[in-house]
XYZ file of C-alpha atoms in Angstrom:
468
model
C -60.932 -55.997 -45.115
C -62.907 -58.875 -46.582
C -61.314 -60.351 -49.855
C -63.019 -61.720 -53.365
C -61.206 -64.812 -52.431
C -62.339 -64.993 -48.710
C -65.905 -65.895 -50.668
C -64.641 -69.129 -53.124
C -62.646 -70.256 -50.254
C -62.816 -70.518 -46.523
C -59.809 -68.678 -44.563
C -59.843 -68.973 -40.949
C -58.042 -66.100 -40.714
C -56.142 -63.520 -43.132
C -52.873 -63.963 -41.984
C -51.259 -67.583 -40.423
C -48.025 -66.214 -38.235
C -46.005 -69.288 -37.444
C -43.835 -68.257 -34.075
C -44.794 -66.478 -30.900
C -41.408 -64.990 -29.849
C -41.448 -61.117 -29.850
C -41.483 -60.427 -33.529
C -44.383 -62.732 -34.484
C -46.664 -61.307 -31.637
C -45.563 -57.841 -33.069
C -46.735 -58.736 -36.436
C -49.812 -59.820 -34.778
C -50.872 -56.464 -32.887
C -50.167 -54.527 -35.279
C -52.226 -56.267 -38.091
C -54.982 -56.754 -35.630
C -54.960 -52.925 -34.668
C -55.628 -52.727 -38.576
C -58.378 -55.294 -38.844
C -56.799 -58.002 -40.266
C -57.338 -61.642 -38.280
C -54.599 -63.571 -37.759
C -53.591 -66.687 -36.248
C -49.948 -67.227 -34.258
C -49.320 -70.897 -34.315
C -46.051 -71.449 -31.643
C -44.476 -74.865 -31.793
C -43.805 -74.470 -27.425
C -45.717 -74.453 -24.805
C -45.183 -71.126 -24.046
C -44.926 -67.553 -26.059
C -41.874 -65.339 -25.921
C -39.212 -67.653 -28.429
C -35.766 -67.107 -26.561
C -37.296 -64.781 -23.899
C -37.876 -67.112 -21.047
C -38.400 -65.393 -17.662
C -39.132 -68.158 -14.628
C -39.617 -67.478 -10.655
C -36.533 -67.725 -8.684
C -36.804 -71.380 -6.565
C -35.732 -69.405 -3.454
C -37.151 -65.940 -2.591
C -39.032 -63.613 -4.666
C -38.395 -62.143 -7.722
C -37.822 -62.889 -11.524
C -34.913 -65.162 -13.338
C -34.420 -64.098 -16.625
C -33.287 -67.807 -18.627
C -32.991 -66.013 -21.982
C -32.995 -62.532 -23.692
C -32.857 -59.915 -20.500
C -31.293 -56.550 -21.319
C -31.956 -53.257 -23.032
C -31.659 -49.647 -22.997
C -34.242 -46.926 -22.592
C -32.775 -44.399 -25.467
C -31.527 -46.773 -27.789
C -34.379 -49.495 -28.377
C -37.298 -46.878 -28.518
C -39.922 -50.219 -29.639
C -39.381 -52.195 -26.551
C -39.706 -49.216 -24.510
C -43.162 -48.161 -25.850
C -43.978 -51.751 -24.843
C -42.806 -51.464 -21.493
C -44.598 -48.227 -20.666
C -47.940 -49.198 -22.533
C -47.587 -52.546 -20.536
C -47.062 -50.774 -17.330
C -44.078 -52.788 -16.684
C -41.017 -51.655 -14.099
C -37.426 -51.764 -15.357
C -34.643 -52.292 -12.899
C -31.225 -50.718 -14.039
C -27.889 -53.063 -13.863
C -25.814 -51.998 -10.985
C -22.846 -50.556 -12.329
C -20.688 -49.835 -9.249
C -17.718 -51.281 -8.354
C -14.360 -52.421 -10.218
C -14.319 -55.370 -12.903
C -12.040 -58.618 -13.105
C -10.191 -59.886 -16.371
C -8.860 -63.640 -16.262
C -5.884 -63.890 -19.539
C -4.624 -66.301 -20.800
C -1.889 -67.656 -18.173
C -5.204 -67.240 -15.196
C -3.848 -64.376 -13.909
C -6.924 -62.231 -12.834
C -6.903 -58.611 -13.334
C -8.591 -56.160 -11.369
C -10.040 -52.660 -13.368
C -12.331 -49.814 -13.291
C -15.785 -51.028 -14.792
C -16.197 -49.954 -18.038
C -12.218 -49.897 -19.160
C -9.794 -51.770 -20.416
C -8.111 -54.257 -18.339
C -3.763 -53.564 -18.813
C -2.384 -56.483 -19.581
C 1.531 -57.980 -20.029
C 3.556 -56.355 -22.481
C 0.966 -52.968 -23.169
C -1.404 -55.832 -25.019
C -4.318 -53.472 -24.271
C -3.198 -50.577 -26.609
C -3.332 -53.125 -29.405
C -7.251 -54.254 -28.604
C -7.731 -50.699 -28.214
C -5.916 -49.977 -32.376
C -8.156 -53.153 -33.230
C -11.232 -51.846 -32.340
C -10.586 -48.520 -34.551
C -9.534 -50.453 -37.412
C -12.943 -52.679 -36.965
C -14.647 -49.461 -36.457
C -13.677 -48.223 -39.543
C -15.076 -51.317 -41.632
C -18.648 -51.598 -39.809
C -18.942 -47.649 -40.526
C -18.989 -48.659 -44.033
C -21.519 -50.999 -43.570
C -25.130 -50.018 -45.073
C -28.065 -51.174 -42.960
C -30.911 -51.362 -45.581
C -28.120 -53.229 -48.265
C -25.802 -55.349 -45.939
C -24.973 -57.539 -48.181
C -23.461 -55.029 -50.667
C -20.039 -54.210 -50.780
C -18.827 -57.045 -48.561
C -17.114 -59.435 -50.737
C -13.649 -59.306 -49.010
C -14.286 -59.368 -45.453
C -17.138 -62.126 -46.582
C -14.317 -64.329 -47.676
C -12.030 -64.677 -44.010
C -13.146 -65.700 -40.482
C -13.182 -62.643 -38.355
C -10.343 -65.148 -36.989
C -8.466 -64.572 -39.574
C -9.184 -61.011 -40.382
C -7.808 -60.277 -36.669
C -4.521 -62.522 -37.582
C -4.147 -60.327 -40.363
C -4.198 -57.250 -38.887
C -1.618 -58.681 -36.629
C -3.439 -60.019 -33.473
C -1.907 -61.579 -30.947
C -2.751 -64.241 -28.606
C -4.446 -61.811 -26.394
C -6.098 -59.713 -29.007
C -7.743 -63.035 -30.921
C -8.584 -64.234 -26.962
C -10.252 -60.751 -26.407
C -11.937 -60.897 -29.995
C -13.343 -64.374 -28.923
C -14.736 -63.206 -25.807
C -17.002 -60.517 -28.128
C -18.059 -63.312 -30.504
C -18.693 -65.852 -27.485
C -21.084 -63.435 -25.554
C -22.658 -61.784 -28.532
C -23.169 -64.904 -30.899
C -22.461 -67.729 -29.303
C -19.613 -68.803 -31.469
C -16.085 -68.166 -32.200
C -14.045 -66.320 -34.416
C -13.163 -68.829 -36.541
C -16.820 -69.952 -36.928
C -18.370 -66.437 -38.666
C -17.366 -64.178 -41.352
C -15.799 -61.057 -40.873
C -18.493 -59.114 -42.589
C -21.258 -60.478 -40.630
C -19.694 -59.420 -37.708
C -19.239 -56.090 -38.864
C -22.789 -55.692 -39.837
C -24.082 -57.091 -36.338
C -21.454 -54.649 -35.154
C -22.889 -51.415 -37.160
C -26.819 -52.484 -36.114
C -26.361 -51.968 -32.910
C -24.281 -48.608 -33.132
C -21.237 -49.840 -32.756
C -19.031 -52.570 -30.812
C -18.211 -50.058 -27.888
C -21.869 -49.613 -27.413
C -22.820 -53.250 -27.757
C -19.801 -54.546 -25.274
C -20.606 -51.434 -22.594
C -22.611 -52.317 -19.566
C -22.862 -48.616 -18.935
C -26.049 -46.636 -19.566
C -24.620 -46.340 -23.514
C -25.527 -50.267 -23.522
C -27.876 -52.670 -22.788
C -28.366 -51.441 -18.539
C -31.697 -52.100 -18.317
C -34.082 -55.090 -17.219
C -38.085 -55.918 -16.457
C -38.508 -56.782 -13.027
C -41.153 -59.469 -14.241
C -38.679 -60.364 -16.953
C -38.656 -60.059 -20.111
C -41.039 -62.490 -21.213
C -43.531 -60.411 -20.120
C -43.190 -58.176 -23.104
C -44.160 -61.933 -25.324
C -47.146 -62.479 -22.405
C -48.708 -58.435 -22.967
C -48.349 -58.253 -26.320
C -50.704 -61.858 -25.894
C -53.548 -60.568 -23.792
C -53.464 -57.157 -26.416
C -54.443 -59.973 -28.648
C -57.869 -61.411 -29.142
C -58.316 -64.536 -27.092
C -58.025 -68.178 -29.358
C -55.498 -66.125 -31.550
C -52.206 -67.781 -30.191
C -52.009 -71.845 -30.741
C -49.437 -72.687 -28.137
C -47.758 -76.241 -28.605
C -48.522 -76.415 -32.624
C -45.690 -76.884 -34.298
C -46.081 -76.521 -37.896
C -45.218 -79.050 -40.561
C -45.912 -77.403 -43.750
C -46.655 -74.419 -45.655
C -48.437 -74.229 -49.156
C -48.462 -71.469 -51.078
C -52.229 -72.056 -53.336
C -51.511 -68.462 -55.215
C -54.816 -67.203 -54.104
C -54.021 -68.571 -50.103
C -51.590 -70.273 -48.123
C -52.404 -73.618 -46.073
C -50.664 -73.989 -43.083
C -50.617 -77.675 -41.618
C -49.729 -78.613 -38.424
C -48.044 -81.811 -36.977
C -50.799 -83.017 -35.896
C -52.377 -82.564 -39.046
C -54.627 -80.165 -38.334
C -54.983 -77.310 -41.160
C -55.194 -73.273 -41.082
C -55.994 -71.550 -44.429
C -54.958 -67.696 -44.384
C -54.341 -65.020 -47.472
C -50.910 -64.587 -46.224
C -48.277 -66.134 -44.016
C -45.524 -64.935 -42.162
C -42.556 -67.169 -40.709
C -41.427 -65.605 -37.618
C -38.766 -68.104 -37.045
C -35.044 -68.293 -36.949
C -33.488 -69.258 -40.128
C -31.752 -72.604 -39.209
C -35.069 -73.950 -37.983
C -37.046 -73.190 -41.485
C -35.297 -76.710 -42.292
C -38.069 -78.178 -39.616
C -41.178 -77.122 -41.980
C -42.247 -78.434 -45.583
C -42.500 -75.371 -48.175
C -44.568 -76.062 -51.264
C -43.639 -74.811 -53.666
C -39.710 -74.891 -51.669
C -38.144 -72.058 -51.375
C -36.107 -70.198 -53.994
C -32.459 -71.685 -54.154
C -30.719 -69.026 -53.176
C -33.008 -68.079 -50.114
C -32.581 -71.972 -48.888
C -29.231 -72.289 -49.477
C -29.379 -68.844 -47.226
C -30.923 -70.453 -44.624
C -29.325 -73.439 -44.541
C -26.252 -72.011 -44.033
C -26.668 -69.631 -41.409
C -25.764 -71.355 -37.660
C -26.943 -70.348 -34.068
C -24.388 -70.099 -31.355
C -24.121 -72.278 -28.913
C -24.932 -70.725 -25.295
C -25.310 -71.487 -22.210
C -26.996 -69.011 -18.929
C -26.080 -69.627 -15.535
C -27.964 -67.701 -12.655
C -26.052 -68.149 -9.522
C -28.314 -66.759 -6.360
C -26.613 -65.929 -2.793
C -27.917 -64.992 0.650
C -25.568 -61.671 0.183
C -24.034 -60.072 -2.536
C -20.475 -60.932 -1.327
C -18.397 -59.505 -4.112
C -19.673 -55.857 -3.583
C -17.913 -56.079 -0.066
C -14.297 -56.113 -1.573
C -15.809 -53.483 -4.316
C -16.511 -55.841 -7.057
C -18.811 -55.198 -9.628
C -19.851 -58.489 -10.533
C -18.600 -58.203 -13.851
C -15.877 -60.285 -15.227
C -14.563 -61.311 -18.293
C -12.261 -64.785 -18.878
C -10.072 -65.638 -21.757
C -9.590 -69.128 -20.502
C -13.583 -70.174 -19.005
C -15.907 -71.829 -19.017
C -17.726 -69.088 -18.184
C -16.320 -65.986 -21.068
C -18.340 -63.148 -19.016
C -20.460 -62.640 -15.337
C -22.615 -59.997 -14.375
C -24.423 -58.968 -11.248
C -28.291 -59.258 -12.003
C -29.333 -58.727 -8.246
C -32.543 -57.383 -7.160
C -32.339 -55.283 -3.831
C -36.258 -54.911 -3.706
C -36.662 -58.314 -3.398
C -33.262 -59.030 -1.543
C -32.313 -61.370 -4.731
C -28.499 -61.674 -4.937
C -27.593 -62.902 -8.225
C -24.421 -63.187 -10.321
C -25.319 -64.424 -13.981
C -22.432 -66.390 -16.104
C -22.027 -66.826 -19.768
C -20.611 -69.922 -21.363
C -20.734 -70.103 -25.476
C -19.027 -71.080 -28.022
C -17.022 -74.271 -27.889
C -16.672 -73.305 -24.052
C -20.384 -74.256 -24.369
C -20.274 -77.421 -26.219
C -17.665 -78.712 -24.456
C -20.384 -78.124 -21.151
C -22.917 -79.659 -22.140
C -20.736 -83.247 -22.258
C -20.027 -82.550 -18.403
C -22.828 -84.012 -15.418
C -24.681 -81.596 -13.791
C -22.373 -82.320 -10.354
C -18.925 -81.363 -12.786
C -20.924 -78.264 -14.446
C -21.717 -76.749 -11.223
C -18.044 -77.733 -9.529
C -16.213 -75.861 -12.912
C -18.621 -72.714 -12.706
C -17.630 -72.520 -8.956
C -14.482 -73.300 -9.024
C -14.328 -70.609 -11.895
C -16.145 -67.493 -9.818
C -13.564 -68.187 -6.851
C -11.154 -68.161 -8.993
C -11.936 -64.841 -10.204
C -13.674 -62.769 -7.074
C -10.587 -64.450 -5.135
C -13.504 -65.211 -2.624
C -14.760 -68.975 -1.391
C -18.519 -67.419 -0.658
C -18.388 -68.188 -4.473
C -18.905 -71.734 -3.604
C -21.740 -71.498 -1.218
C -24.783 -70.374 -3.929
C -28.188 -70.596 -2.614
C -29.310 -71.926 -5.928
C -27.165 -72.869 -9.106
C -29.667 -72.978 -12.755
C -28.396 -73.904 -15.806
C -30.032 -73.267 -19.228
C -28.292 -74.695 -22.273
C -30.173 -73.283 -25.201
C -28.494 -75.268 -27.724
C -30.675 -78.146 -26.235
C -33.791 -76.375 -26.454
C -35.752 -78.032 -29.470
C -37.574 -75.134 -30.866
C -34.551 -72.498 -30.828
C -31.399 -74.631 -31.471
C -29.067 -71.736 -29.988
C -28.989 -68.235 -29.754
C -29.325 -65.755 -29.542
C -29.432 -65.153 -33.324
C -28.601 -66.759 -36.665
C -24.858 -66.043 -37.721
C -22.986 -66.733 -41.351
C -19.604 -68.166 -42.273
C -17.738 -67.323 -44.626
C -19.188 -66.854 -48.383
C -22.917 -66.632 -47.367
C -23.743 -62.838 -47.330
C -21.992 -61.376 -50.311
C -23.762 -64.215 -52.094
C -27.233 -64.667 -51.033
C -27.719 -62.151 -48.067
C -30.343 -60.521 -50.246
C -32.616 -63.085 -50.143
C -33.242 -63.064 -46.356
C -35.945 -60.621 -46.314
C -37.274 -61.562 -49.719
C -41.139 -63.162 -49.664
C -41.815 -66.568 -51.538
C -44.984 -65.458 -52.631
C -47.827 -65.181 -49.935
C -44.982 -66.133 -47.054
C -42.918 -63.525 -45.501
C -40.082 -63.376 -42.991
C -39.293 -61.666 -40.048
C -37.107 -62.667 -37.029
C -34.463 -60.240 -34.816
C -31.868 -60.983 -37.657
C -33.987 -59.761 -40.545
C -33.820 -56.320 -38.603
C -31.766 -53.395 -39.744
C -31.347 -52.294 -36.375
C -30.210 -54.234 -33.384
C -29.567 -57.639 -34.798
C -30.125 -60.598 -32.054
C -31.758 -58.245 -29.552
C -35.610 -57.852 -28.410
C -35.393 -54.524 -30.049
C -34.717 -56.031 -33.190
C -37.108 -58.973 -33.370
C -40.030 -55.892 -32.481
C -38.625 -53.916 -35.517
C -38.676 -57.121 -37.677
C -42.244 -57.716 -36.594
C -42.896 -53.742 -37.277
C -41.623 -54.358 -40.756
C -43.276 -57.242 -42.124
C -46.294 -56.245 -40.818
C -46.299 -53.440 -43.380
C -45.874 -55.744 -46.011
C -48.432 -57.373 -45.066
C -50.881 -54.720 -45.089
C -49.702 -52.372 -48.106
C -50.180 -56.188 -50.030
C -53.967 -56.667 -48.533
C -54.454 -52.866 -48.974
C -53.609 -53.207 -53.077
C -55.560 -56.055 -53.311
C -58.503 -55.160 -52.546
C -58.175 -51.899 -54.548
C -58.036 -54.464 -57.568
């Protein structure tokens, strides 16, 4: 699809992607299945953005450092990857009874997948608060978010919670949600955001289940190998690993792409497959629109931190333990057994966000690892806790190019205002990224939909022009 550009002016290729986590590689294959040559310039040394799978340092098998979970009804994109990829997909073992730690440490033994009683009938009212939240992300329309969210844009979810009546237990319960889906706390994000990350993913029963009706599922070779096939589907030289990019100019009739180390790619179009906080780390000439900066500026990613905790057996299963816990007092706000049998991995993984997080990351490695243990004792009542084969810690927060995750969140008074400039291009640059998606905000499934998405703007754009 040459242009009557492409012949005044030398484009290396016709589109520049800047980011190779899953919805820049998207983008890719799908405009290179059309014809159009692109170039993915990634600022690591690695593809895959926040999906970051390494090999376990004792026995075989996969760890998972990053994004790790989905579902095989509900995020249709990633599974059409995963079958045209070949890949196996090992299901979360959901056996076994669950722990809750409140607020005075008393732990709390329940059936997985319910929830935990607690003093004075406490549960009833978490239960009443998730109708009433229920009944404000139902309102919530996908394709306009931003519309019709004025009140609940203006108060914390902290504060919309207090308001409703919360108690200690209810706004400790709330802030375990926030902590493991965003990374931050209910004080930090506005209400209406979290009712639209809420409605995206079909709900908050369906996003906090770790039944088959939520994310269940992971890739035996982890989930970066999604970011690695959708690279070999590509043609080889196409990704630039460990080019981060400096600037981006907009010349009307092409866009010039420069990297830190000054070297230049000239495309027709660009697309910024990055997460909105770190859009402050590149040049844009002309700068973006007002609104759209002030946008991005604005928006904050959670603090988080994984912990993968390996042992010779899975211990907890013998007093009928799950592996699944949830804490109201930390550090870690949620566990989860992410064992593999076929490989004879044993593997509890831990959760630590939010100020928890922060807080974490001012500890030595020696105090991190004596809290986390201290912590799992604590709750599986059981001192095998303390004898892990191996202990990793990932604090993404730290992790130059991501700054947090697992997605961009607002505060209060950001998208009433300017949410409707997220998606919007700024001329021959476009936007994608997991929390551009209408569908499954913050998740795999959603960064492949935002990749989906701006590819077709992309190539309707090319397709008109050259029908000038």
């Amino acid at each position: 699809m040459a242009l009557a550009h492409d012949v005044m002016e030398h484009l290396d290729a016709q589109v520049i992607i800047v980011g190779a986590g899953l919805s820049g590689l998207q983008a890719a294959r799908i405009l290179s299945k059309a014809g159009i040559t692109n170039i993915v310039l990634e600022a690591r040394s690695r593809p895959g953005g926040k999906c970051l799978s390494v090999p376990n340092s004792h026995g075989g098998g996969i760890a998972d450092l990053g994004a790790e979970w989905t579902n095989d009804t509900t995020h249709p994109r990633v599974f059409a990857l995963i079958h045209e990829l070949d890949l196996e997909v090992e299901r979360v073992r959901l056996d076994g009874k669950a722990v809750l730690e409140d607020l005075d440490g008393n732990v709390i033994v329940h059936p997985y997948g319910t929830q935990a009683p607690l003093p004075d009938g406490e549960e009833r009212l978490i239960d009443q608060m998730r109708t009433v939240f229920a009944s404000h992300y139902d309102c919530v329309d996908l394709k306009i978010p931003y519309q019709g969210t004025e009140a609940n844009d203006d108060i914390t979810l902290e504060q919309f919670t207090l308001r409703l009546g919360g108690t200690r237990s209810t706004l400790a319960s709330v802030g375990v949600w926030t902590r493991v889906m965003l990374g931050c706390e209910p004080s930090e994000l506005s209400a209406a955001y979290f009712f639209l990350y809420c409605k995206s993913q079909g709900g908050l029963m369906k996003m906090r289940s770790g039944t088959t009706q939520g994310t269940y599922c992971s890739i035996k070779t982890g989930a970066q190998s999604l970011a690695h096939g959708l690279c070999d589907l590509l043609d080889p030289g196409t990704v630039r690993l460990s080019t981060p990019v400096k600037s981006i100019s907009d010349r009307f009739h092409s866009v010039e792409v420069r990297s830190a180390s000054g070297e230049i790619f000239r495309a027709r179009k660009c697309i910024v497959a990055l997460a909105t906080p770190l859009y402050a780390k590149v040049r844009f000439e002309p700068p973006l629109r007002k609104e759209k900066a002030e946008y991005a500026a604005s928006t904050r990613l959670g603090r988080y931190t994984k912990i993968l905790l390996t042992y010779q057996r899975p211990w907890w299963r013998e007093t009928g333990l799950s592996g699944a816990s949830q804490s109201f007092i930390g550090p870690m706000s949620a566990t989860r057994d992410t064992s593999d049998p076929s490989t004879e991995l044993y593997r509890i993984t831990g959760f630590i966000a939010g100020l928890q997080a922060e807080r974490f990351t001012e500890l030595t490695s020696v105090e991190q690892k004596e809290m986390v243990l201290d912590q799992l004792s604590r709750l599986f009542s059981a001192d095998m806790a303390k004898n892990p084969t191996d202990f990793v810690v990932l604090e993404w927060a730290c992790e130059e190019w991501s700054g947090g995750c697992p997605c961009p969140f607002t505060p209060p008074g950001v998208l009433f205002s300017k949410g409707k400039y997220l998606k919007e291009p700024h001329g021959n640059v476009h936007f994608a990224g997991t929390e551009t998606a209408e569908e499954w905000i913050g998740y795999m499934e959603g960064a492949l939909s935002s990749g989906s998405r701006v590819a077709a703007e992309i190539l309707s754009l090319l397709y008109n022009e050259t029908r000038v």
